[in-house]
Amino acid sequence: MSLKEHITDIIRAEGPISIARYMDLCLYHPQLGYYMTRQPMAAGGDFITAPEMTQAFGEVLGAWVIDCWQKLGSPTEWALVELGPGRGTLMSDVLRVMQRHAPQAYAGCKIHLVEISPVLKQAQQEMLQGHAVAWHQGIEALPQLEVPLVLLANEFWDALPIQQFVDGEERMVTVDAGGALAFTLPAGHITETCPALPCLVQRLKAITTAPCYQLYIDYGAEGTADTLQAMRQQKFTSPLEAPGEVDLTAHVNFAALKAAFGDNWGYIDQAGFLFRLGFPVRAARLMDAAKTPQEREKIALNCAKIIAPDGMGSLFKVGCFYTQGLATPAGF
Ligand code: SAH
C-alpha cells in the first residue's frame, strides 16, 4: 500500500485529519515516511543545505564551538549535541576544526546526535567513524546531562509538523469528490502553529544541569503565514501530491521560539552572523586552494548563496539560547 492510499483510508474512516497529523504521517510513518525511507540530502536529492554546499559553513561553526567551549571555562569534560545532523557533514567539519585547533576541547568532548531517520543515522555512522558518538532517536530520548554543553541544529525546526488555522478554524486534509487529497478551507488569512515546539524547548532548556550554549539555524521569521511547502529534487511541488515521497517543511516562527526560550534568547540574520565569524575570509582561502577553475567557481557560487542578502542570508536566521551569566557568544 502506498502512503497516499493509507492516508486516504484513514480520512475515509475517521474524517479529515489535521495538517500536523498529515505531516507526521508523511515524514515519520514507520515504514512509508519520508525520513524513514529516503536520503534527501544526497547528490540529486530533494533539498540541499548550507553544510552540504560548502565546508566553510561547518568550519566557521567549528570555530564558534571552540569559542563557546572557552567561554564555558575550557571544561575537561563536556558535551557537543546536534539535532537532525543529516548526512553528518556539519559535525564532521566541526570536529576536524576542533582536532586541529583545539585538541584539548576535542579530547574531552562526548558527542550526542539526535536523529530519527535510520537511513541518515547510517550515513552519519559512516561519516563520523572514529569519533566518540552516541545516537538518540529524539530529544525525549537524550539522557539528563550534567556537563557543560554546546548544541547545534541546522534546519531542524522546519521539519516539525505544523497546524494551520483560517479565522480561528483549523484547516484539515480531506479527500475530494475525485478521490484526491485536498485542504478543507480556502487559503485565506492563514496562521500556523507548531504544537510540539513549546514542549521540546522546555526539554532543551533543561538538557544539562551545567551551563550551555545552543545555536539554532533555520529559515523563517517572526509571525506566520501559509508557509507549508513541499520540495522534490530542489523544486517546489504541492504538499498534497505525493505524500511520503517529497520533503515537507514549514517556515519557523521565531516569535514562537522567542516566547518558548524566554529572556536568554536572541537571533540575527544568517548573513550577519557569518560575516562576523569570518565566513568570507574562510571562503576566500578555500577558493585560493581550489585545484581547478571550476572548483573555484563552485565554491564562490555556493558561499555567495549562503550569505546572499536577498536569499539564504536573510531568509535564514541564527538563534542562540545560553545560560544567564555566560559571555555573549561570538557573532551576536
Ligand atoms: N542538519 C542537516 C539536515 C537537515 S534536514 C543539514 O543541515 O544538512 C533535517 C534533519 O532532522 C534530518 O537529519 C532529519 O532526519 C532530522 N529530523 C527530522 N525530524 C526529526 C525529529 N522529530 N527528531 C529527530 N530528528 C529529526
Coordinates of C-alpha atoms and ligand atoms in Angstrom, one line a residue:
M1 CA 0.0 0.0 0.0
S2 CA 1.2 3.5 -0.8
L3 CA 1.2 6.2 1.9
K4 CA -1.4 8.1 -0.2
E5 CA -3.7 5.1 -0.1
H6 CA -3.1 4.7 3.7
I7 CA -3.9 8.4 4.4
T8 CA -7.0 8.2 2.1
D9 CA -8.2 5.2 4.1
I10 CA -7.7 7.0 7.4
I11 CA -9.6 10.0 6.2
R12 CA -12.5 7.9 4.8
A13 CA -12.7 6.1 8.1
E14 CA -12.2 8.9 10.6
G15 CA -12.9 12.1 8.6
P16 CA -10.5 15.0 7.8
I17 CA -7.1 14.9 9.6
S18 CA -5.1 17.9 10.8
I19 CA -2.2 19.1 8.8
A20 CA 0.1 18.2 11.7
R21 CA -1.1 14.6 11.6
Y22 CA -0.7 14.6 7.8
M23 CA 2.9 15.9 8.1
D24 CA 3.6 13.4 10.8
L25 CA 2.4 10.5 8.6
C26 CA 4.3 11.9 5.6
L27 CA 7.6 12.4 7.4
Y28 CA 7.7 9.8 10.1
H29 CA 5.4 6.9 9.2
P30 CA 7.5 3.9 10.4
Q31 CA 7.5 2.2 7.0
L32 CA 6.4 4.7 4.5
G33 CA 7.5 8.1 5.9
Y34 CA 9.9 10.3 4.0
Y35 CA 12.6 10.3 6.7
M36 CA 12.3 6.6 7.2
T37 CA 13.0 5.6 3.6
R38 CA 14.9 8.3 1.9
Q39 CA 18.3 10.0 1.8
P40 CA 17.1 13.5 0.9
M41 CA 20.4 15.3 1.1
A42 CA 22.4 13.1 -1.3
A43 CA 23.6 14.5 -4.6
G44 CA 20.5 14.9 -6.7
G45 CA 18.4 14.8 -3.5
D46 CA 15.3 16.8 -2.8
F47 CA 17.0 19.7 -1.0
I48 CA 20.4 21.0 -0.2
T49 CA 21.6 22.6 3.0
A50 CA 24.4 25.0 3.8
P51 CA 26.8 22.4 5.3
E52 CA 26.4 20.4 2.1
M53 CA 27.1 23.5 -0.1
T54 CA 30.5 24.3 1.4
Q55 CA 32.8 23.1 4.1
A56 CA 33.3 26.8 5.0
F57 CA 30.0 26.7 6.8
G58 CA 30.8 23.9 9.2
E59 CA 34.4 25.2 9.6
V60 CA 33.3 28.6 10.9
L61 CA 30.7 26.9 13.2
G62 CA 33.7 24.8 14.4
A63 CA 35.5 28.0 15.4
W64 CA 32.2 29.2 17.1
V65 CA 32.0 25.9 19.1
I66 CA 35.7 26.3 20.2
D67 CA 34.9 29.9 21.3
C68 CA 31.9 28.7 23.3
W69 CA 34.0 25.9 24.9
Q70 CA 36.5 28.5 26.1
K71 CA 33.7 30.8 27.3
L72 CA 32.4 27.8 29.3
G73 CA 35.8 27.7 31.1
S74 CA 37.5 25.1 28.8
P75 CA 36.0 22.2 30.6
T76 CA 37.9 18.8 30.5
E77 CA 34.5 17.0 30.1
W78 CA 31.7 18.5 28.1
A79 CA 29.1 17.5 25.5
L80 CA 28.5 18.6 21.9
V81 CA 25.0 17.9 20.8
E82 CA 23.5 18.1 17.3
L83 CA 19.8 17.9 16.4
G84 CA 19.0 16.4 13.0
P85 CA 22.6 16.0 11.7
G86 CA 21.5 15.0 8.1
R87 CA 24.5 13.2 6.5
G88 CA 26.8 14.2 9.4
T89 CA 28.7 16.7 7.2
L90 CA 28.4 19.7 9.6
M91 CA 29.6 17.7 12.6
S92 CA 32.5 16.2 10.6
D93 CA 33.6 19.7 9.6
V94 CA 33.3 21.0 13.1
L95 CA 35.3 18.1 14.6
R96 CA 38.1 18.5 12.0
V97 CA 38.5 22.1 13.1
M98 CA 38.4 21.1 16.8
Q99 CA 41.0 18.4 16.3
R100 CA 43.3 20.8 14.5
H101 CA 42.8 24.0 16.6
A102 CA 41.6 22.8 20.0
P103 CA 42.8 19.3 20.6
Q104 CA 42.0 19.6 24.3
A105 CA 38.4 20.5 23.6
Y106 CA 38.2 17.6 21.2
A107 CA 39.7 15.1 23.7
G108 CA 37.1 16.0 26.4
C109 CA 34.1 16.0 24.2
K110 CA 31.3 13.5 24.1
I111 CA 29.1 13.8 21.0
H112 CA 25.4 13.3 21.1
L113 CA 23.4 13.1 17.9
V114 CA 19.6 13.3 17.8
E115 CA 18.4 11.6 14.7
I116 CA 15.0 9.9 13.9
S117 CA 15.9 8.5 10.5
P118 CA 17.6 5.1 10.3
V119 CA 18.9 5.9 6.8
L120 CA 20.5 9.2 7.9
K121 CA 21.9 7.6 11.1
Q122 CA 23.7 5.1 8.9
A123 CA 25.2 7.9 6.8
Q124 CA 26.3 9.7 10.0
Q125 CA 27.9 6.5 11.3
E126 CA 30.0 6.3 8.1
M127 CA 30.9 10.0 8.1
L128 CA 31.8 10.1 11.7
Q129 CA 33.8 6.8 12.1
G130 CA 36.4 7.0 14.9
H131 CA 34.7 9.8 16.9
A132 CA 33.0 9.2 20.3
V133 CA 29.3 9.5 19.3
A134 CA 26.1 8.4 20.9
W135 CA 22.8 8.4 18.9
H136 CA 19.3 9.2 20.3
Q137 CA 16.1 8.9 18.3
G138 CA 14.5 12.0 19.7
I139 CA 15.0 14.9 22.1
E140 CA 13.0 13.0 24.7
A141 CA 15.5 10.1 24.5
L142 CA 18.5 12.3 25.4
P143 CA 19.8 11.4 28.8
Q144 CA 19.9 14.1 31.5
L145 CA 23.3 15.6 31.1
E146 CA 25.4 17.2 33.9
V147 CA 28.3 18.6 31.9
P148 CA 28.8 22.0 30.1
L149 CA 27.3 21.7 26.7
V150 CA 27.2 23.2 23.2
L151 CA 24.3 22.4 20.9
L152 CA 24.0 22.9 17.1
A153 CA 20.9 22.5 14.9
N154 CA 20.7 23.4 11.2
E155 CA 17.3 23.1 9.6
F156 CA 15.8 21.0 12.5
W157 CA 12.7 23.0 13.5
D158 CA 11.4 23.3 9.9
A159 CA 10.7 19.6 9.7
L160 CA 8.4 19.5 12.7
P161 CA 4.6 19.2 11.9
I162 CA 2.5 22.4 12.0
Q163 CA -1.2 23.1 12.3
Q164 CA -2.9 25.8 10.2
F165 CA -5.9 28.0 11.1
V166 CA -8.1 30.2 9.0
D167 CA -10.0 32.7 11.1
G168 CA -9.7 30.5 14.1
E169 CA -10.8 27.4 12.4
E170 CA -8.4 24.6 11.8
R171 CA -7.5 23.7 8.2
M172 CA -7.6 20.0 7.6
V173 CA -6.7 17.5 4.9
T174 CA -9.6 15.6 3.3
V175 CA -10.4 13.6 0.2
D176 CA -12.3 15.4 -2.5
A177 CA -15.1 14.0 -4.8
G178 CA -12.5 12.8 -7.3
G179 CA -10.5 10.9 -4.7
A180 CA -7.6 13.4 -4.5
L181 CA -6.3 14.8 -1.2
A182 CA -7.4 18.4 -0.6
F183 CA -7.4 21.1 2.1
T184 CA -10.7 21.8 3.8
L185 CA -10.7 25.6 4.0
P186 CA -9.8 28.1 1.3
A187 CA -6.4 29.6 1.8
G188 CA -7.5 32.9 3.3
H189 CA -5.6 34.5 6.2
I190 CA -3.7 31.6 7.5
T191 CA -1.8 31.3 10.8
E192 CA 0.4 28.4 11.7
T193 CA 1.5 26.8 15.0
C194 CA 4.0 24.1 15.7
P195 CA 2.3 22.2 18.6
A196 CA 5.4 20.2 19.6
L197 CA 7.7 23.3 19.9
P198 CA 7.0 24.6 23.4
C199 CA 7.4 21.2 25.0
L200 CA 10.6 20.4 23.1
V201 CA 12.1 23.8 24.0
Q202 CA 11.3 23.2 27.7
R203 CA 13.2 19.9 27.4
L204 CA 16.1 21.6 25.6
K205 CA 16.4 24.4 28.2
A206 CA 16.9 21.7 30.9
I207 CA 19.1 19.5 28.7
T208 CA 22.0 19.9 31.2
T209 CA 22.3 21.0 34.8
A210 CA 25.6 22.8 33.8
P211 CA 25.9 26.0 31.6
C212 CA 25.3 25.7 27.9
Y213 CA 25.2 27.5 24.5
Q214 CA 22.6 26.4 22.0
L215 CA 22.6 27.5 18.3
Y216 CA 19.6 27.1 16.1
I217 CA 19.8 28.0 12.4
D218 CA 16.7 27.8 10.2
Y219 CA 14.5 29.7 7.7
G220 CA 11.6 31.7 8.9
A221 CA 10.7 35.0 10.5
E222 CA 8.5 36.3 13.4
G223 CA 4.8 35.6 12.8
T224 CA 3.3 33.2 10.4
A225 CA 1.5 33.0 7.1
D226 CA 0.9 30.0 4.8
T227 CA 4.4 28.6 4.7
L228 CA 3.8 24.8 4.4
Q229 CA 6.0 23.7 1.5
A230 CA 7.0 20.6 -0.4
M231 CA 10.2 20.0 -2.2
R232 CA 11.2 17.4 -4.7
Q233 CA 14.6 17.4 -6.5
Q234 CA 15.1 21.0 -5.4
K235 CA 11.8 22.3 -6.9
F236 CA 8.7 23.3 -5.1
T237 CA 5.7 21.0 -5.5
S238 CA 2.2 20.6 -3.9
P239 CA 2.3 19.4 -0.3
L240 CA -0.6 17.0 -1.1
E241 CA 0.6 15.5 -4.3
A242 CA 3.0 12.6 -3.3
P243 CA 2.8 12.0 0.4
G244 CA 6.0 10.4 1.8
E245 CA 7.9 11.0 -1.4
V246 CA 8.6 14.7 -1.1
D247 CA 10.1 16.8 1.7
L248 CA 7.5 18.7 3.7
T249 CA 8.5 21.7 5.9
A250 CA 7.2 25.0 7.1
H251 CA 9.0 28.2 8.0
V252 CA 10.0 28.5 11.6
N253 CA 8.2 31.1 13.7
F254 CA 11.0 32.9 15.5
A255 CA 8.4 34.7 17.7
A256 CA 7.3 31.2 19.0
L257 CA 11.0 30.3 19.7
K258 CA 11.5 33.6 21.5
A259 CA 8.4 33.0 23.6
A260 CA 9.4 29.5 24.5
F261 CA 13.1 30.1 25.2
G262 CA 12.4 33.3 27.1
D263 CA 14.9 36.0 28.1
N264 CA 18.2 34.3 27.3
W265 CA 17.5 34.1 23.6
G266 CA 18.4 36.2 20.7
Y267 CA 18.7 35.8 16.9
I268 CA 20.1 37.6 13.9
D269 CA 20.2 37.0 10.1
Q270 CA 22.5 34.3 8.9
A271 CA 24.5 36.7 6.7
G272 CA 25.3 39.0 9.7
F273 CA 26.2 36.1 11.9
L274 CA 28.5 34.5 9.2
F275 CA 30.2 37.8 8.4
R276 CA 31.1 38.4 12.0
L277 CA 32.5 34.9 12.2
G278 CA 34.8 35.5 9.2
F279 CA 32.9 33.3 6.7
P280 CA 34.0 35.3 3.6
V281 CA 37.7 35.0 4.7
R282 CA 37.4 31.3 5.0
A283 CA 35.6 31.1 1.7
A284 CA 38.4 33.1 0.0
R285 CA 41.0 30.7 1.5
L286 CA 39.1 27.7 0.1
M287 CA 38.9 29.4 -3.3
D288 CA 42.7 30.0 -3.3
A289 CA 43.3 26.4 -2.5
A290 CA 40.9 25.1 -5.3
K291 CA 42.6 22.8 -7.8
T292 CA 40.6 23.8 -10.9
P293 CA 38.8 27.0 -12.1
Q294 CA 35.6 25.0 -12.0
E295 CA 36.1 24.1 -8.4
R296 CA 36.9 27.7 -7.5
E297 CA 33.8 28.9 -9.3
K298 CA 31.6 26.4 -7.4
I299 CA 33.0 27.5 -4.0
A300 CA 32.4 31.1 -4.9
L301 CA 28.8 30.5 -6.0
N302 CA 27.8 28.4 -3.1
C303 CA 29.4 30.7 -0.5
A304 CA 27.7 33.7 -2.1
K305 CA 24.3 31.9 -2.0
I306 CA 24.6 31.2 1.8
I307 CA 25.1 34.9 2.6
A308 CA 23.0 36.4 -0.2
P309 CA 21.1 39.4 1.2
D310 CA 18.0 38.6 -0.9
G311 CA 18.3 34.9 -0.4
M312 CA 19.6 32.5 2.3
G313 CA 21.5 35.3 4.1
S314 CA 18.2 37.0 5.2
L315 CA 15.7 34.1 4.9
F316 CA 17.8 32.1 7.4
K317 CA 18.1 33.3 11.0
V318 CA 20.6 32.2 13.6
G319 CA 19.2 32.0 17.2
C320 CA 21.1 31.4 20.3
F321 CA 19.9 30.3 23.8
Y322 CA 22.6 30.5 26.5
T323 CA 22.8 30.2 30.3
Q324 CA 22.5 33.5 32.1
G325 CA 25.9 34.8 33.2
L326 CA 27.9 33.4 30.3
A327 CA 29.7 35.7 27.9
T328 CA 27.8 36.7 24.8
P329 CA 28.5 34.1 22.1
A330 CA 30.6 35.1 19.0
G331 CA 28.6 36.6 16.1
F332 CA 25.8 38.2 18.3
Ligands
SAH1 N1 21.2 19.5 9.7 C1 21.3 18.8 8.4 C2 20.0 18.1 8.0 C3 18.7 18.9 8.0 S1 17.3 18.0 7.5 C4 21.8 19.7 7.4 O1 21.9 20.9 7.6 O2 22.2 19.2 6.3 C5 16.5 17.6 9.0 C6 17.2 16.6 9.8 O3 16.5 16.4 11.0 C7 17.4 15.2 9.2 O4 18.6 14.7 9.7 C8 16.1 14.5 9.8 O5 16.2 13.1 9.7 C9 16.1 15.0 11.2 N2 14.8 15.0 11.9 C10 13.7 15.5 11.4 N3 12.7 15.4 12.3 C11 13.3 14.9 13.4 C12 12.7 14.5 14.7 N4 11.5 14.7 15.0 N5 13.6 14.0 15.6 C13 14.9 13.9 15.3 N6 15.4 14.2 14.1 C14 14.6 14.6 13.1

